[in-house]
Coordinates of C-alpha atoms in Angstrom, one line a residue:
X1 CA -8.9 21.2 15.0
X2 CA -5.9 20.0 13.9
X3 CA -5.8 16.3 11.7
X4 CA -2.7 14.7 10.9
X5 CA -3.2 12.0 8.0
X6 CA -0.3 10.0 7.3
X7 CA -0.8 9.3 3.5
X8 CA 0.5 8.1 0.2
X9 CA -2.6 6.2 -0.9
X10 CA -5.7 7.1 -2.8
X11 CA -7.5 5.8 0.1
X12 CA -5.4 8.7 2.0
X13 CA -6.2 11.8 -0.5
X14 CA -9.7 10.8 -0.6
X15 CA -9.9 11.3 3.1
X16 CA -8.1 14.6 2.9
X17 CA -10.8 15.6 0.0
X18 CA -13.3 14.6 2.0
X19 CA -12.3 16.9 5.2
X20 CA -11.0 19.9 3.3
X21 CA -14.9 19.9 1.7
X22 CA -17.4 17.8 4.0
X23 CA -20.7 19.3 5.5
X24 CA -18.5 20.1 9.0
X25 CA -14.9 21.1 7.2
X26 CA -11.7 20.2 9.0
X27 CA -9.9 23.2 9.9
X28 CA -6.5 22.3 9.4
X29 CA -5.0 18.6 7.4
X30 CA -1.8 18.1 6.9
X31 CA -1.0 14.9 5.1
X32 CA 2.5 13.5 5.7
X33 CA 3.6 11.7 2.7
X34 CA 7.1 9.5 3.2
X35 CA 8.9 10.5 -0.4
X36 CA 9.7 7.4 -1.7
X37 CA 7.8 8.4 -4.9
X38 CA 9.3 10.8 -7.2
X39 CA 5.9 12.4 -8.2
X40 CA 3.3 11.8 -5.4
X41 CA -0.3 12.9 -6.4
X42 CA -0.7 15.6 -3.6
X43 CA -3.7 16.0 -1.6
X44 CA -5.4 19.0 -0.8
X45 CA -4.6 20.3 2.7
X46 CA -0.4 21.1 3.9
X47 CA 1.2 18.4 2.8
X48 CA 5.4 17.3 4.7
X49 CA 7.4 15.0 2.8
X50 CA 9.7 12.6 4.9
X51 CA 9.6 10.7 7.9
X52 CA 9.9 11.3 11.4
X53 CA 12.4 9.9 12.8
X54 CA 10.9 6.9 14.8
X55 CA 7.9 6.7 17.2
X56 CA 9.2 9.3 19.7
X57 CA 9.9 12.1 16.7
X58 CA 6.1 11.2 15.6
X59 CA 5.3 12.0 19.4
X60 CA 7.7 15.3 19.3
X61 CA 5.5 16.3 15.9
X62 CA 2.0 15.4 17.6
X63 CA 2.9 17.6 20.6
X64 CA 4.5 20.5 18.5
X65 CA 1.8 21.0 16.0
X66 CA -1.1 20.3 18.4
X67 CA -2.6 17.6 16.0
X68 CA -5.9 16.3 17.5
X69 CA -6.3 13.4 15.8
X70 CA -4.4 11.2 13.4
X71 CA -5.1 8.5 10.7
X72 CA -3.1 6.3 9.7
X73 CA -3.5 5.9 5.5
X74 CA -0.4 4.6 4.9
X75 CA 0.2 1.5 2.5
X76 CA -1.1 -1.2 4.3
X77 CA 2.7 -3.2 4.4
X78 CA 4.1 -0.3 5.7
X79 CA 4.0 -2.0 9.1
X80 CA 6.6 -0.1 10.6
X81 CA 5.2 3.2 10.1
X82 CA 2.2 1.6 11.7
X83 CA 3.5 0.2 14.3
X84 CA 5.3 4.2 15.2
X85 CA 2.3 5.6 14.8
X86 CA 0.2 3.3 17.8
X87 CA 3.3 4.1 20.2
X88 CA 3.5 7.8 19.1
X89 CA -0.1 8.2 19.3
X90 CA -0.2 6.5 22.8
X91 CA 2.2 8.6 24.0
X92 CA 1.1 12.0 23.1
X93 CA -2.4 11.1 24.0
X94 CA -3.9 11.8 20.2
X95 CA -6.6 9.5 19.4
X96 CA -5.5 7.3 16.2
X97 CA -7.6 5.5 13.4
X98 CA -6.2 3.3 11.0
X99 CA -7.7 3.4 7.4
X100 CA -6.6 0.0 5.4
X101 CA -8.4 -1.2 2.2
X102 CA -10.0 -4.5 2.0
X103 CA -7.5 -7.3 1.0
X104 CA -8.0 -8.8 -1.9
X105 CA -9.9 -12.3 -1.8
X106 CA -9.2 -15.8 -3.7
X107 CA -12.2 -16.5 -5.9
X108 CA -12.9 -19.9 -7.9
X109 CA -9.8 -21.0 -10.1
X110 CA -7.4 -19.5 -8.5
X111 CA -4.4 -20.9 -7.7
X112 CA -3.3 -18.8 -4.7
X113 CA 0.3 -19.8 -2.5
X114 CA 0.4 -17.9 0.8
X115 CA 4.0 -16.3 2.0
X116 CA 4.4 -14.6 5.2
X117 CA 7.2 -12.2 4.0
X118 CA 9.2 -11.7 0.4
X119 CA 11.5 -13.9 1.9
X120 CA 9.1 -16.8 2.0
X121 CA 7.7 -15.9 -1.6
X122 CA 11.3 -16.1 -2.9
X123 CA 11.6 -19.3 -1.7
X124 CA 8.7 -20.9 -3.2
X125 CA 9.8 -20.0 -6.6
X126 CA 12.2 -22.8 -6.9
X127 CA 9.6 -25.0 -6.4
X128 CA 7.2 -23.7 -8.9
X129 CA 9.6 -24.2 -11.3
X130 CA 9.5 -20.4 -12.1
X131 CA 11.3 -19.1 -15.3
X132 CA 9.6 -15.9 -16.4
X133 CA 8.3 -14.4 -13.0
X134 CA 6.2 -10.9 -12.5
X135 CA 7.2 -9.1 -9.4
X136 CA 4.9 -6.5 -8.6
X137 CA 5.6 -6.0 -4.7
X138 CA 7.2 -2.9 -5.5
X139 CA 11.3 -1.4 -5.9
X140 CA 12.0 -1.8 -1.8
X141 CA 11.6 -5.3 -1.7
X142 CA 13.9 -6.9 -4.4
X143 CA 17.1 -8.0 -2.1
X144 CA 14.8 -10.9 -1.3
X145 CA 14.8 -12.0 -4.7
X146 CA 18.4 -11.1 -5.6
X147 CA 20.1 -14.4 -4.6
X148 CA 17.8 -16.0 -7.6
X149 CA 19.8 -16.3 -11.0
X150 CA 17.8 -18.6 -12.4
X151 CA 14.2 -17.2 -13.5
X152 CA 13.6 -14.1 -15.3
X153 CA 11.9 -11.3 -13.6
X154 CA 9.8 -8.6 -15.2
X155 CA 9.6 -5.7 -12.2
X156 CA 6.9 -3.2 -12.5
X157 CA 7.2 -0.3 -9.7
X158 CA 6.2 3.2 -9.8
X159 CA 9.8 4.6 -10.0
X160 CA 13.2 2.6 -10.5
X161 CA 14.8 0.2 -8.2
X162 CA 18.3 -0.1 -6.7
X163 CA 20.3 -2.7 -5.8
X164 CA 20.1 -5.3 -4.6
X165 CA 18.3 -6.6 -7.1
X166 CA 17.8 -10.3 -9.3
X167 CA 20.4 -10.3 -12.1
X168 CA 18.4 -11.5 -15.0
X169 CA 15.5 -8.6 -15.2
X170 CA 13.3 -6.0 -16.8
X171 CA 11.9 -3.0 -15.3
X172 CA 8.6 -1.4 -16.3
X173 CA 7.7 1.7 -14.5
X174 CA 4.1 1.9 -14.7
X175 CA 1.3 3.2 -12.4
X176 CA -1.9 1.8 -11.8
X177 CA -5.2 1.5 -12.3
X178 CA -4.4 -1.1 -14.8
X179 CA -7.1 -2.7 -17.2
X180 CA -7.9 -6.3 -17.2
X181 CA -7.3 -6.4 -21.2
X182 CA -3.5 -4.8 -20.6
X183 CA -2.7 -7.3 -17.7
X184 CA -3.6 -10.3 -20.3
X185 CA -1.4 -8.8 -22.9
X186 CA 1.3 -8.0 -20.1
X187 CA 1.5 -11.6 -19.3
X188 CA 0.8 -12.9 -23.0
X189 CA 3.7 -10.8 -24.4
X190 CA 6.1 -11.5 -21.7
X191 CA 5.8 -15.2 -21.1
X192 CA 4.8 -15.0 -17.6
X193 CA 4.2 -18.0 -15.8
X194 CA 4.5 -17.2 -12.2
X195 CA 2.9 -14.0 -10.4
X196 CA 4.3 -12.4 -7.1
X197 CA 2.2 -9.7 -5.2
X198 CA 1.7 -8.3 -2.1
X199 CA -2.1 -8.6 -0.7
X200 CA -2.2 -4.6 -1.1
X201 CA -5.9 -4.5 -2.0
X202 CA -7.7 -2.1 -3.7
X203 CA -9.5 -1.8 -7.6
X204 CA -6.7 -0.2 -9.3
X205 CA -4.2 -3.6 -9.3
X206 CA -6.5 -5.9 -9.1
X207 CA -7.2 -7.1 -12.6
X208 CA -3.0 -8.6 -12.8
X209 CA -5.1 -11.2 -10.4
X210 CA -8.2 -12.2 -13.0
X211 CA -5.6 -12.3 -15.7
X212 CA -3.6 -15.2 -14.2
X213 CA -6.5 -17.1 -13.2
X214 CA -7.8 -16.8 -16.7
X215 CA -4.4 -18.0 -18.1
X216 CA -4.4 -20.6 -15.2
X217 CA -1.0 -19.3 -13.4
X218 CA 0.4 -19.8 -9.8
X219 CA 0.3 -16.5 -8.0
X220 CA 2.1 -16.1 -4.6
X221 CA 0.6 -13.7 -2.2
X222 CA 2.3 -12.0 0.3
X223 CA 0.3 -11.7 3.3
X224 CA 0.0 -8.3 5.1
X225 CA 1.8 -7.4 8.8
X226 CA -1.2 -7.2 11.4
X227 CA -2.2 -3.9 13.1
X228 CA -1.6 -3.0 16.5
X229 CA -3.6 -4.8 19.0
X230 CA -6.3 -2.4 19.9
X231 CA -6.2 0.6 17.5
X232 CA -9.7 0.8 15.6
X233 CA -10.0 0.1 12.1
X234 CA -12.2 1.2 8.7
X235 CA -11.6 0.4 5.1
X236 CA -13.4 3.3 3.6
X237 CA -12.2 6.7 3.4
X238 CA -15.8 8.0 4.3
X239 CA -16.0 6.4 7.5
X240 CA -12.4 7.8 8.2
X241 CA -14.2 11.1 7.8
X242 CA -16.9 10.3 9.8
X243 CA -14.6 9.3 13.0
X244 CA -13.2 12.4 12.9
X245 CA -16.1 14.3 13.0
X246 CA -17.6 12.3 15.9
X247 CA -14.4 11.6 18.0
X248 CA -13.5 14.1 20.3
X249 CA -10.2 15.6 20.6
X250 CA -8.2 15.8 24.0
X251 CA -12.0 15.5 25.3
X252 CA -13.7 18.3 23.3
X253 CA -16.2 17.3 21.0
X254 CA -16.2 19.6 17.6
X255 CA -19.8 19.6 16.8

């Protein structure tokens, strides 16, 4: 048995953890991990570093390594990646779970603007009347903000960002979890009075969201790409675990 996880999130080495020491272990994981981060927390299991080279390399690598069955535990706006891994999975005949974490949901006092890309969140800051704007949707999406040269923009991301990016800004490289009390200060100390985020999900970022509802501040949301048509989903690592155990591979149950 032969699982390929394609990873980069907690909800992705929690799944390997759970295969490399569940009740029925997992023979072989290898988590594939893309290498945008400098320092990636590795799971347990092999572990490759870089992409594929499309849909069809994914197939070549399905085929090559006889991988069984594969999960897809990538960020969930890494749409492309998923989008590769339905087609490769289809084509090499490997049965393919996605594993997303819940997106996040408004609550009571919040004051929530919907985009449909960066893009569309970059242009609904002129109309906020943004001047002191935190951009936490990470260092690969800045060009969309780039063409703004009015507000500032404090950037948090794991590891630095290129170009293009805004011209009046600040980076802070910071991972999360992040406390509720450090977001507050963040946006106290800072002057913050519009927040931009992608609707990644998840405990460990979630508390920059209570923060500006408490302090009463627009937030735009960036909405996440769909997943393929068809491919089943879970948002908890154990069930990922659990499908693997009960699915069978190229027909053969592992019981």
């Amino acid at each position: 048995m032969h699982v390929l996880i394609l990873g980069g999130t907690t909800e992705a080495r929690r799944l390997a953890e759970l295969l490399a020491a569940g009740p029925l272990p997992v023979p072989r994981v290898t988590t594939s991990l893309a290498g945008r981060v400098s320092a990636p927390r590795t799971p347990p299991g092999e572990v490759r570093v870089g992409g594929f080279g499309g849909a069809g390399g994914l197939a070549a690598w399905l085929r090559e390594h006889t991988v069984d069955l594969l999960v897809d535990a990538t960020h969930p706006f890494a749409g492309t990646i998923t989008g590769n891994a339905a087609h490769a999975a289809a084509t090499a005949g490997v049965p393919l779970l996605v594993l997303r974490r819940p997106g996040w949901r408004r609550a009571e006092g919040d004051l929530w603007h919907d985009a449909g890309s960066l893009a569309e969140a970059a242009a609904l800051l002129p109309a906020l009347a943004a001047r002191r704007v935190f951009l936490t949707t990470g260092r690969m999406g800045l060009a969309a903000f780039a063409p703004l040269t009015d507000p500032w923009f404090l950037v948090r991301s794991v590891d630095a960002p290129g170009e293009p990016a805004p011209p009046r800004m600040e980076v802070l490289l910071d991972r999360g979890p992040f406390t509720l009390a450090g977001e507050r200060e963040l946006l106290r100390r800072h002057r913050i009075d519009v927040l931009v985020t992608k609707d990644s999900g998840g405990a460990a970022t979630a508390p920059k969201l209570t923060a500006a509802r408490e302090a009463g501040l627009p937030v735009i949301v960036v909405r996440r790409p769909p997943v393929p048509g068809g491919v089943p989903v879970v948002t908890e690592p154990e069930a990922a675990a659990r499908w693997v155990t009960e699915t069978p591979a190229g027909g053969r149950p592992h019981r």
